[in-house]
Coordinates of C-alpha atoms and ligand atoms in Angstrom, one line a residue:
X232 CA 0.0 0.0 -0.1
X233 CA 1.5 3.2 -1.2
X234 CA 0.0 5.1 1.8
X235 CA 2.0 2.8 4.2
X236 CA 5.1 3.7 2.4
X237 CA 4.4 7.4 3.0
X238 CA 7.0 7.7 5.6
X239 CA 9.7 6.8 3.1
X240 CA 8.1 8.6 0.2
X241 CA 8.1 11.8 2.0
X242 CA 12.1 11.7 2.2
X243 CA 12.6 12.2 -1.5
X244 CA 13.9 8.7 -2.6
X245 CA 13.9 7.6 -6.1
X246 CA 10.6 5.8 -7.1
X247 CA 12.5 2.7 -8.0
X248 CA 13.8 2.5 -4.5
X249 CA 10.5 3.1 -3.0
X250 CA 8.9 0.3 -4.9
X251 CA 11.8 -2.0 -3.9
X252 CA 11.0 -1.1 -0.3
X253 CA 7.3 -1.8 -0.8
X254 CA 8.5 -5.3 -1.8
X255 CA 10.8 -5.7 1.3
X256 CA 7.9 -4.7 3.5
X257 CA 9.4 -1.8 5.5
X258 CA 6.5 0.2 7.0
X259 CA 8.3 3.2 7.8
X260 CA 11.9 4.7 8.3
X261 CA 13.6 4.0 11.6
X262 CA 14.5 7.2 13.5
X263 CA 18.1 7.2 11.9
X264 CA 16.7 6.6 8.5
X265 CA 14.2 9.5 8.9
X266 CA 17.3 11.8 9.8
X267 CA 20.1 10.6 7.7
X268 CA 18.3 10.0 4.3
X269 CA 17.5 13.8 3.6
X270 CA 21.1 14.8 4.7
X271 CA 22.6 12.1 2.3
X272 CA 20.4 13.0 -0.4
X273 CA 21.4 16.7 -0.3
X274 CA 25.1 15.7 -0.7
X275 CA 26.2 16.6 2.8
X276 CA 29.0 14.8 4.7
X277 CA 27.5 13.3 7.9
X278 CA 28.3 11.5 11.0
X279 CA 25.6 9.1 12.1
X280 CA 25.6 7.7 15.6
X281 CA 23.0 5.0 16.6
X282 CA 23.3 1.6 18.2
X283 CA 23.3 -1.7 16.3
X284 CA 20.0 -2.8 14.8
X285 CA 18.7 0.6 14.2
X286 CA 18.5 0.3 10.6
X287 CA 21.9 2.0 9.6
X288 CA 22.4 0.1 6.3
X289 CA 19.3 1.4 4.7
X290 CA 19.9 4.8 6.1
X291 CA 22.8 5.1 3.7
X292 CA 22.0 2.6 1.1
X293 CA 18.7 4.0 0.1
X294 CA 19.9 7.7 -0.5
X295 CA 23.1 6.4 -2.2
X296 CA 21.1 4.2 -4.6
X297 CA 18.9 7.1 -5.4
X298 CA 21.9 9.2 -6.4
X299 CA 23.8 6.6 -8.2
X300 CA 23.7 6.5 -12.0
X301 CA 23.2 3.0 -13.1
X302 CA 24.0 3.9 -16.7
X303 CA 27.5 4.8 -15.7
X304 CA 29.5 1.6 -15.5
X305 CA 32.2 2.8 -13.0
X306 CA 32.5 2.5 -9.3
X307 CA 30.5 5.3 -7.7
X308 CA 30.0 4.2 -4.0
X309 CA 32.4 2.8 -1.6
X310 CA 31.2 1.2 1.6
X311 CA 33.7 0.0 4.1
X312 CA 32.7 -2.5 6.7
X313 CA 34.9 -4.2 9.4
X314 CA 34.3 -7.8 8.8
X315 CA 33.6 -10.1 5.9
X316 CA 30.1 -11.0 7.3
X317 CA 29.1 -7.3 7.6
X318 CA 30.4 -6.5 4.1
X319 CA 28.3 -9.4 2.7
X320 CA 25.3 -8.2 4.8
X321 CA 25.5 -4.6 3.4
X322 CA 26.1 -5.8 -0.1
X323 CA 23.1 -8.1 0.0
X324 CA 21.0 -5.1 1.5
X325 CA 22.0 -3.0 -1.7
X326 CA 21.0 -5.9 -4.0
X327 CA 17.6 -6.1 -2.3
X328 CA 17.1 -2.3 -2.3
X329 CA 18.2 -2.1 -6.0
X330 CA 16.0 -4.9 -7.2
X331 CA 14.1 -2.4 -9.5
X332 CA 17.3 -0.7 -10.9
X333 CA 18.4 -2.5 -13.9
X334 CA 22.1 -2.3 -14.6
X335 CA 23.1 -1.6 -11.1
X336 CA 25.8 -4.0 -9.9
X337 CA 27.3 -4.5 -6.4
X338 CA 30.7 -6.2 -5.7
X339 CA 31.8 -7.4 -2.3
X340 CA 35.5 -7.3 -1.6
X341 CA 36.9 -9.1 1.2
X342 CA 39.9 -11.3 2.2
X343 CA 39.9 -15.3 2.1
X344 CA 38.5 -15.2 -1.4
X345 CA 40.5 -14.9 -4.7
X346 CA 41.1 -11.2 -5.8
X347 CA 40.8 -11.8 -9.4
X348 CA 37.0 -12.0 -9.7
X349 CA 36.6 -9.1 -7.4
X350 CA 39.0 -7.0 -9.4
X351 CA 37.3 -8.0 -12.5
X352 CA 33.8 -7.1 -11.1
X353 CA 35.2 -3.6 -10.3
X354 CA 36.6 -3.1 -13.7
X355 CA 33.6 -4.2 -15.3
X356 CA 31.8 -1.3 -13.8
X357 CA 30.1 -2.5 -10.6
X358 CA 28.7 0.9 -9.2
X359 CA 28.8 -0.1 -5.6
X360 CA 31.9 -1.6 -3.9
X361 CA 31.6 -3.1 -0.3
X362 CA 34.7 -3.9 1.1
X363 CA 36.7 -4.7 4.2
X364 CA 39.7 -2.2 4.3
X365 CA 42.4 -4.9 4.5
X366 CA 41.5 -6.5 1.1
X367 CA 40.8 -3.2 -0.5
X368 CA 44.2 -2.0 0.3
X369 CA 45.6 -5.1 -1.3
X370 CA 43.7 -4.2 -4.5
X371 CA 45.0 -0.7 -4.3
X372 CA 48.5 -2.0 -4.2
X373 CA 47.9 -3.8 -7.5
X374 CA 45.9 -1.0 -9.2
X375 CA 46.0 2.4 -7.6
X376 CA 43.2 3.6 -9.8
X377 CA 40.4 1.3 -8.5
X378 CA 38.8 4.1 -6.4
X379 CA 39.4 7.1 -8.7
X380 CA 35.9 7.4 -9.7
X381 CA 34.3 7.1 -6.2
X382 CA 31.9 9.9 -5.4
X383 CA 30.4 8.5 -2.2
X384 CA 32.1 6.9 0.8
X385 CA 30.5 5.3 3.7
X386 CA 32.5 4.1 6.7
X387 CA 30.1 1.6 8.4
X388 CA 30.6 0.6 12.0
X389 CA 33.6 2.9 12.1
X390 CA 34.4 2.2 15.7
X391 CA 34.5 -1.5 15.2
X392 CA 36.8 -1.0 12.1
X393 CA 39.3 1.0 14.2
X394 CA 39.1 -1.7 17.0
X395 CA 40.0 -4.2 14.4
X396 CA 43.3 -2.2 13.7
X397 CA 42.2 -0.9 10.1
X398 CA 43.4 2.7 10.9
X399 CA 46.4 2.7 8.6
X400 CA 44.4 1.0 5.9
X401 CA 41.8 3.8 6.2
X402 CA 44.4 6.4 5.5
X403 CA 45.5 4.7 2.4
X404 CA 42.0 4.3 1.1
X405 CA 41.3 8.0 1.8
X406 CA 44.3 8.9 -0.3
X407 CA 43.2 6.9 -3.2
X408 CA 39.7 8.6 -3.6
X409 CA 38.8 12.0 -5.3
X410 CA 38.6 14.9 -2.6
X411 CA 35.3 16.0 -4.1
X412 CA 33.6 12.8 -2.8
X413 CA 30.7 12.9 -0.2
X414 CA 31.6 11.2 3.0
X415 CA 29.3 9.6 5.6
X416 CA 30.4 7.8 8.7
X417 CA 28.3 5.7 10.9
X418 CA 29.3 4.3 14.3
X419 CA 27.7 3.4 17.5
X420 CA 30.2 5.2 19.7
X421 CA 32.4 8.4 18.8
X422 CA 35.7 7.9 20.5
X423 CA 38.4 10.3 20.0
X424 CA 40.0 8.4 17.1
X425 CA 36.7 8.5 15.2
X426 CA 36.3 12.2 15.8
X427 CA 39.9 12.8 14.5
X428 CA 39.3 10.9 11.3
X429 CA 36.0 12.9 10.8
X430 CA 37.9 16.1 11.3
X431 CA 40.6 15.1 9.0
X432 CA 38.6 13.5 6.1
X433 CA 34.9 14.8 6.3
X434 CA 34.0 18.2 5.3
X435 CA 31.7 20.1 7.6
X436 CA 29.7 17.0 8.6
X437 CA 26.4 17.2 10.0
X438 CA 26.2 15.3 13.2
X439 CA 23.1 13.1 13.7
X440 CA 22.6 11.1 16.8
X441 CA 19.8 9.0 17.8
X442 CA 19.7 9.7 21.6
X443 CA 18.2 7.4 24.3
X444 CA 16.2 8.8 26.9
X445 CA 15.8 7.2 30.3
X446 CA 12.6 5.5 30.8
X447 CA 11.1 3.4 33.6
X448 CA 9.1 0.2 33.3
X449 CA 7.5 -1.1 36.4
X450 CA 5.3 -4.2 36.9
X451 CA 6.9 -5.9 33.9
X452 CA 9.2 -8.9 34.4
X453 CA 11.8 -8.7 31.8
X454 CA 14.1 -11.5 30.4
X455 CA 16.2 -12.1 27.4
X456 CA 17.3 -15.1 25.4
X457 CA 20.4 -15.3 23.5
X458 CA 19.7 -16.9 19.9
X459 CA 21.0 -16.9 16.4
X460 CA 18.8 -15.2 13.9
X461 CA 18.2 -18.6 12.1
X462 CA 17.0 -20.2 15.4
X463 CA 14.4 -17.7 16.2
X464 CA 11.2 -19.6 15.1
X465 CA 12.5 -22.5 17.0
X466 CA 13.1 -20.5 20.1
X467 CA 9.8 -18.8 19.9
X468 CA 8.0 -22.2 19.6
X469 CA 9.8 -23.5 22.8
X470 CA 9.4 -20.5 24.7
X471 CA 5.6 -20.6 24.1
X472 CA 5.4 -24.0 25.4
X473 CA 7.0 -23.1 28.9
X474 CA 5.7 -19.6 29.3
X475 CA 2.3 -19.6 30.9
X476 CA 0.6 -16.7 29.0
X477 CA -2.9 -15.7 28.5
X478 CA -2.6 -13.6 25.4
X479 CA 0.8 -12.8 23.9
X480 CA 1.9 -10.1 21.4
X481 CA 5.1 -10.9 19.5
X482 CA 7.0 -8.0 17.7
X483 CA 8.9 -8.5 14.4
X484 CA 10.3 -5.9 12.0
X485 CA 8.5 -6.6 8.8
X486 CA 5.0 -7.3 7.3
X487 CA 6.3 -10.6 5.9
X488 CA 7.8 -11.6 9.2
X489 CA 4.4 -11.0 10.8
X490 CA 2.9 -13.4 8.2
X491 CA 5.5 -16.0 8.4
X492 CA 5.5 -16.4 12.1
X493 CA 1.7 -16.1 12.5
X494 CA 1.4 -19.0 9.9
X495 CA 4.1 -21.2 11.7
X496 CA 2.1 -20.8 15.1
X497 CA -1.2 -21.5 13.5
X498 CA 0.2 -24.7 12.1
X499 CA 1.3 -25.6 15.4
X500 CA -2.3 -25.2 16.8
X501 CA -2.0 -21.8 18.3
X502 CA -4.8 -19.2 17.9
X503 CA -2.6 -16.8 16.3
X504 CA -2.9 -14.1 13.6
X505 CA -0.7 -11.3 12.0
X506 CA -1.1 -7.6 12.4
X507 CA 0.7 -5.3 10.0
X508 CA 0.1 -2.0 8.0
X509 CA -0.9 -3.9 5.0
X510 CA -4.0 -5.2 6.7
X511 CA -7.1 -3.1 6.1
X512 CA -8.2 -1.1 9.2
X513 CA -11.5 -3.0 9.8
X514 CA -9.8 -6.4 9.6
X515 CA -7.0 -5.0 12.1
X516 CA -9.9 -4.0 14.4
X517 CA -11.4 -7.6 14.1
X518 CA -7.9 -9.0 15.0
X519 CA -7.7 -6.8 18.1
X520 CA -11.1 -7.7 19.1
X521 CA -10.5 -11.4 18.7
X522 CA -7.2 -11.0 21.0
X523 CA -9.5 -9.3 23.6
X524 CA -12.3 -11.9 23.7
X525 CA -9.9 -15.0 23.3
X526 CA -10.7 -16.0 19.9
X527 CA -7.1 -15.2 19.4
X528 CA -4.4 -16.0 22.0
X529 CA -1.4 -14.6 19.9
X530 CA -0.9 -11.7 17.6
X531 CA 2.4 -11.2 15.7
X532 CA 2.7 -7.5 14.9
X533 CA 5.0 -4.6 13.4
X534 CA 5.5 -1.7 15.7
X535 CA 3.3 0.4 13.6
X536 CA 0.3 -1.9 13.5
X537 CA 0.6 -2.3 17.2
X538 CA 0.8 1.1 18.1
X539 CA -1.5 2.2 21.1
X540 CA -2.7 -1.3 21.3
X541 CA -4.6 -1.9 24.7
X542 CA -5.6 -5.5 25.5
X543 CA -5.7 -6.2 29.3
X544 CA -5.5 -10.0 28.5
X545 CA -1.9 -9.7 27.3
X546 CA 0.4 -11.0 29.8
X547 CA 3.4 -11.4 27.5
X548 CA 5.3 -9.2 25.0
X549 CA 7.8 -11.1 23.0
X550 CA 10.4 -9.2 21.1
X551 CA 11.1 -11.8 18.4
X552 CA 13.1 -9.1 16.5
X553 CA 15.0 -6.3 18.4
X554 CA 13.3 -2.9 18.4
X555 CA 15.4 -0.1 16.9
X556 CA 15.8 1.8 20.0
X557 CA 15.0 1.6 23.9
X558 CA 12.0 4.0 23.5
X559 CA 10.3 1.6 21.1
X560 CA 11.3 -1.4 23.5
X561 CA 9.7 0.4 26.3
X562 CA 6.7 1.1 24.1
X563 CA 6.4 -2.6 23.1
X564 CA 6.6 -4.0 26.4
X565 CA 4.1 -1.5 27.8
X566 CA 1.4 -3.5 25.8
X567 CA 1.6 -5.8 28.8
X568 CA 1.2 -5.0 32.4
X569 CA -1.9 -3.0 31.7
X570 CA -4.4 -1.8 34.3
X571 CA -2.4 -2.6 37.2
X572 CA -1.6 -6.3 36.3
X573 CA 1.8 -7.8 36.0
X574 CA 3.3 -8.6 32.7
X575 CA 6.2 -10.5 31.3
X576 CA 8.5 -9.2 28.6
X577 CA 10.9 -11.6 26.5
X578 CA 13.5 -10.4 24.3
X579 CA 15.4 -12.5 21.7
X580 CA 19.0 -11.2 21.2
X581 CA 21.3 -12.4 18.4
X582 CA 24.9 -12.2 19.1
X583 CA 25.3 -8.9 17.2
X584 CA 22.6 -7.3 19.2
X585 CA 24.5 -7.8 22.5
X586 CA 25.1 -4.1 22.7
X587 CA 21.6 -3.1 22.2
X588 CA 20.7 -5.2 25.2
X589 CA 23.0 -3.3 27.2
X590 CA 21.6 0.1 25.9
X591 CA 18.1 -1.1 26.9
X592 CA 19.2 -2.1 30.2
X593 CA 20.9 1.3 30.7
X594 CA 18.0 3.2 29.6
X595 CA 15.3 1.4 31.5
X596 CA 17.6 1.4 34.6
X597 CA 16.6 -2.4 35.0
X598 CA 18.7 -5.6 34.4
X599 CA 17.0 -7.8 31.8
X600 CA 18.1 -11.3 33.3
X601 CA 18.8 -14.2 30.9
X602 CA 16.7 -17.2 30.3
X603 CA 18.0 -20.4 28.6
X604 CA 16.3 -22.1 25.7
X605 CA 14.0 -24.6 27.3
X606 CA 15.2 -28.2 26.7
X607 CA 13.0 -31.1 25.6
X608 CA 12.3 -32.0 29.2
X609 CA 11.0 -28.6 30.2
X610 CA 8.8 -28.7 27.0
X611 CA 7.6 -32.0 28.0
X612 CA 6.9 -31.1 31.6
X613 CA 5.1 -28.0 30.5
X614 CA 2.8 -30.0 28.4
X615 CA 2.1 -32.7 31.1
X616 CA 1.3 -29.7 33.5
X617 CA -1.4 -28.3 31.1
X618 CA -2.9 -31.6 30.5
X619 CA -3.1 -32.1 34.3
X620 CA -4.6 -28.5 34.6
X621 CA -7.2 -29.2 32.1
X622 CA -8.0 -32.7 33.4
X623 CA -8.2 -31.9 37.1
X624 CA -11.6 -30.3 37.3
X625 CA -13.0 -33.1 34.9
X626 CA -12.0 -35.7 37.2
X627 CA -14.1 -34.4 39.8
X628 CA -17.5 -35.1 38.3
X629 CA -16.8 -37.0 34.7
X630 CA -17.3 -40.3 36.4
X631 CA -20.9 -39.3 37.2
X632 CA -21.6 -38.4 33.5
X633 CA -19.4 -40.7 31.5
X634 CA -18.7 -43.6 34.0
X635 CA -21.4 -45.8 32.6
X636 CA -20.1 -45.3 29.1
X637 CA -16.7 -46.1 30.1
X638 CA -18.0 -49.5 31.4
X639 CA -19.9 -50.2 28.2
X640 CA -17.0 -49.4 26.0
X641 CA -14.4 -51.4 27.9
X642 CA -16.8 -54.4 27.7
X643 CA -17.6 -53.7 24.0
X644 CA -14.0 -53.4 22.9
X645 CA -12.8 -56.0 25.5
X646 CA -10.1 -53.8 26.9
X647 CA -9.0 -52.6 30.3
X648 CA -10.0 -49.3 31.6
X649 CA -6.3 -48.2 31.5
X650 CA -6.2 -49.3 27.7
X651 CA -9.1 -47.1 27.0
X652 CA -8.1 -44.0 29.0
X653 CA -4.9 -44.3 27.0
X654 CA -6.7 -44.2 23.9
X655 CA -8.8 -41.4 24.9
X656 CA -5.6 -39.3 26.0
X657 CA -4.2 -40.1 22.4
X658 CA -7.4 -38.7 20.9
X659 CA -7.6 -35.7 23.3
X660 CA -3.9 -34.7 22.8
X661 CA -4.3 -35.0 18.9
X662 CA -1.1 -36.7 18.5
X663 CA 0.9 -34.3 20.4
X664 CA 4.3 -35.5 21.3
X665 CA 4.3 -36.6 25.2
X666 CA 7.4 -38.5 25.7
X667 CA 10.9 -37.0 25.8
X668 CA 12.0 -38.9 22.8
X669 CA 9.1 -37.7 20.8
X670 CA 9.5 -34.1 21.8
X671 CA 13.2 -34.1 20.9
X672 CA 12.3 -35.4 17.5
X673 CA 9.5 -33.2 17.0
X674 CA 11.6 -30.0 18.0
X675 CA 15.1 -30.7 17.2
X676 CA 17.3 -28.7 19.4
X677 CA 19.4 -25.8 18.0
X678 CA 21.5 -27.7 15.4
X679 CA 24.5 -25.3 15.0
X680 CA 27.0 -23.5 17.0
X681 CA 24.5 -20.9 18.4
X682 CA 24.7 -19.4 21.8
X683 CA 24.6 -22.8 23.7
X684 CA 28.3 -22.6 22.7
X685 CA 28.9 -20.6 25.9
X686 CA 26.6 -22.1 28.3
X687 CA 27.2 -25.7 27.4
X688 CA 30.9 -25.7 26.8
X689 CA 31.9 -26.0 30.3
X690 CA 29.7 -29.0 31.2
X691 CA 29.9 -31.3 28.1
X692 CA 31.8 -29.4 25.5
X693 CA 34.6 -31.6 24.9
X694 CA 32.9 -35.0 24.2
X695 CA 30.2 -33.3 22.0
X696 CA 32.7 -31.4 20.0
X697 CA 34.9 -34.4 19.2
X698 CA 31.9 -36.1 17.8
X699 CA 30.9 -33.6 15.3
X700 CA 33.4 -31.5 13.6
X701 CA 31.7 -28.0 13.4
X702 CA 31.8 -26.4 10.0
X703 CA 33.6 -23.0 10.0
X704 CA 31.4 -19.9 9.5
X705 CA 32.1 -17.9 6.5
X706 CA 34.8 -15.3 6.8
X707 CA 36.4 -17.1 9.8
X708 CA 39.7 -19.0 10.1
X709 CA 40.3 -21.4 12.6
X710 CA 43.5 -21.1 14.8
X711 CA 45.1 -23.4 17.1
X712 CA 47.1 -23.1 20.4
X713 CA 48.9 -25.8 22.3
X714 CA 47.3 -24.4 25.5
X715 CA 44.5 -26.7 26.6
X716 CA 42.4 -27.9 29.6
X717 CA 45.5 -29.7 31.1
X718 CA 47.2 -26.2 31.2
X719 CA 44.2 -25.1 33.3
X720 CA 43.0 -23.0 30.5
X721 CA 39.3 -22.3 29.9
X722 CA 37.4 -20.7 27.0
X723 CA 37.1 -17.5 28.9
X724 CA 40.7 -17.0 29.5
X725 CA 41.5 -17.4 25.8
X726 CA 38.5 -15.0 25.0
X727 CA 39.7 -12.4 27.5
X728 CA 43.4 -12.5 26.1
X729 CA 42.3 -12.2 22.5
X730 CA 39.9 -9.6 23.2
X731 CA 42.4 -7.4 25.2
X732 CA 45.6 -7.9 23.3
X733 CA 44.0 -8.4 19.8
X734 CA 41.9 -5.2 20.1
X735 CA 38.9 -7.3 18.9
X736 CA 35.3 -6.9 19.6
X737 CA 33.4 -9.9 21.1
X738 CA 31.6 -10.5 17.9
X739 CA 34.8 -10.9 15.8
X740 CA 35.5 -14.1 17.6
X741 CA 33.7 -17.1 16.9
X742 CA 33.7 -20.5 18.5
X743 CA 36.3 -21.4 21.2
X744 CA 36.9 -25.0 21.7
X745 CA 39.3 -26.0 24.6
X746 CA 40.3 -29.6 24.2
X747 CA 42.7 -31.5 26.7
X748 CA 46.1 -30.7 25.0
X749 CA 45.1 -27.8 22.7
X750 CA 42.5 -25.3 21.8
X751 CA 40.9 -24.1 18.7
X752 CA 39.7 -20.5 18.2
X753 CA 37.7 -19.0 15.3
X754 CA 39.0 -15.6 14.3
X755 CA 38.1 -13.1 11.3
X756 CA 39.9 -14.2 8.2
X757 CA 40.2 -10.7 7.2
X758 CA 43.2 -9.2 8.8
X759 CA 44.2 -12.5 10.4
X760 CA 48.0 -12.3 9.6
X761 CA 48.1 -8.8 11.3
X762 CA 46.1 -10.1 14.3
X763 CA 48.4 -13.1 14.8
X764 CA 51.4 -10.9 14.8
X765 CA 49.8 -8.7 17.5
X766 CA 49.3 -11.6 19.5
X767 CA 52.7 -12.9 19.1
X768 CA 53.9 -12.3 22.6
X769 CA 50.6 -12.9 24.4
X770 CA 50.5 -15.2 27.4
X771 CA 47.6 -16.9 29.0
X772 CA 47.8 -18.5 32.4
X773 CA 51.5 -17.7 32.3
X774 CA 52.1 -19.7 29.3
X775 CA 52.8 -18.4 25.6
X776 CA 49.6 -18.5 23.6
X777 CA 51.4 -19.0 20.1
X778 CA 48.1 -18.9 18.3
X779 CA 48.6 -20.3 14.5
X780 CA 46.4 -20.8 11.7
X781 CA 45.0 -24.2 11.8
X782 CA 44.3 -26.4 8.7
X783 CA 42.2 -29.3 9.1
X784 CA 43.0 -33.0 7.8
Ligands
LIG1300 P1 22.4 -1.6 11.9 O1 23.3 -1.5 10.7 O2 21.9 -0.2 12.4 O3 22.8 -2.6 13.0 P2 20.7 -2.9 10.1 O4 20.9 -1.9 8.9 O5 21.7 -4.2 9.9 O6 21.0 -2.2 11.5 O7 19.3 -3.3 10.2 C1 18.7 -4.3 11.1 C2 17.6 -4.9 10.6 O8 16.5 -4.2 10.5 C3 17.6 -5.6 9.2 O9 17.1 -6.9 9.2 C4 16.8 -4.7 8.3 O10 16.3 -5.4 7.3 C5 15.9 -4.3 9.3 N1 15.2 -2.8 8.8 C6 16.1 -1.7 8.6 N2 15.2 -0.8 8.4 C7 14.0 -1.2 8.5 C8 12.6 -0.6 8.3 N3 12.6 0.7 8.1 N4 11.5 -1.3 8.6 C9 11.6 -2.6 9.0 N5 12.8 -3.3 8.9 C10 14.0 -2.6 8.9
LIG1301 MG1 25.2 -2.0 10.3

């Protein structure tokens, strides 16, 4: 609905970009987008400060795509990102937003992949280059002209880039671009190092900061669950089993996500519906009425559609996708705990979003405790408890009404009352899994190296890891140290040492596996050699770390 895209349309973006946005399902610009897009469109240099998950990618990608000339087959925009994963994410975002722009090409340039095809794509006139600084400098060494046509530069996650030690590379890159370019810098924090880069390389930048006001939330019990993005649906299903809710509202970011999750829940037998800006107003009202009177128990909504929603039955708010800012978090969880009742708010946090969690805690002045993904036994216990709760009142008088029928049926069928009761249970529970084995089969637990990595490693890490070699995530290299459990080393010691001395951010470090006589650590492929040099003299527990790239087989 064009009317729903109004927020974006008012910003002056190219019509092709607007129609791509309609397809993606964004309902309205996030605060940083609303502020940054007009500035970037106007050609101004800019510094944008906002936390992770606030929609910074679109804040620069949308206006840049509106300005780029796809008919000109030469690099026009350069986006620098700290890691290969982030570079790929940004490149994918550009591809998504430029779906309606024929002739527009995006190339991702990062370490750990052959240089030839990257250079070829640049020379063939990809208009957008998304790169990690290290690899881009390698390209510049081969061909100093690769950046000579750049008109727009974005430093994305600038603070993280500096933490990863890219300062020198950035200087080389700045030198290789025309001075007339427009430069935009995005960062969650603005330490001195970033300010001085901005002073040196940006021209009279406009400073945009999405500030967080302090707010208080009372009568709402808050908890968060660490989960990988691809595990969210599984996590939601398990949480719904163990949380005792009356009505629940789940928040996601896009219209499509409301539909997807509502469909999954319906298929599992929940009375669930989606609520988003595409749904006609009278239909939306019907959904809310149904939630009020119990025809629905779960509504999956976007922020826009759920604005001002007031349903006293709501005992739970589930933040399936992270809100953009603490204010909207407070707003979301305010959907529960209405009219003096208490409520519960759950927040799913992906590893990248840890910092946003801290911001939320700071702004609300409350600690958001951690809950673990419920295991099979907990799911089973919850199911049996529900069954007990629903049967207990019936047992009181059902014998009077159905006792005779039971006698007759056992006689007719020729079975014991226990056999008949079991059959009735099977019927009543509609084939629901009610043994541990069945539950585990029905809800396979988090299959990859998701957050349990940290929680389970200590108790059963080693044996589990030995059984199944874990595939290496994209952009990561596995490194080995001869320090292991027998040296009294734990994963947190390795993590601490690498974070401190390597100057990395937590997200840059992947799995850490401590074995008896050695340990494996996953580190960013990009800039690895430099990192290992930095860690050359690092000691852990008094012993030299001597981290080396590890090649399997
Ligand atoms: P940041 O760079 O600030 O950490 P991202 O740009 O990666 O945040 O965006 C986080 C998520 O929010 C992405 O999944 C993105 O698709 C989504 N998103 C961004 N802008 C919007 C919007 N206006 N409406 C809905 N979702 C959005
Ligand atoms: Mg980002």
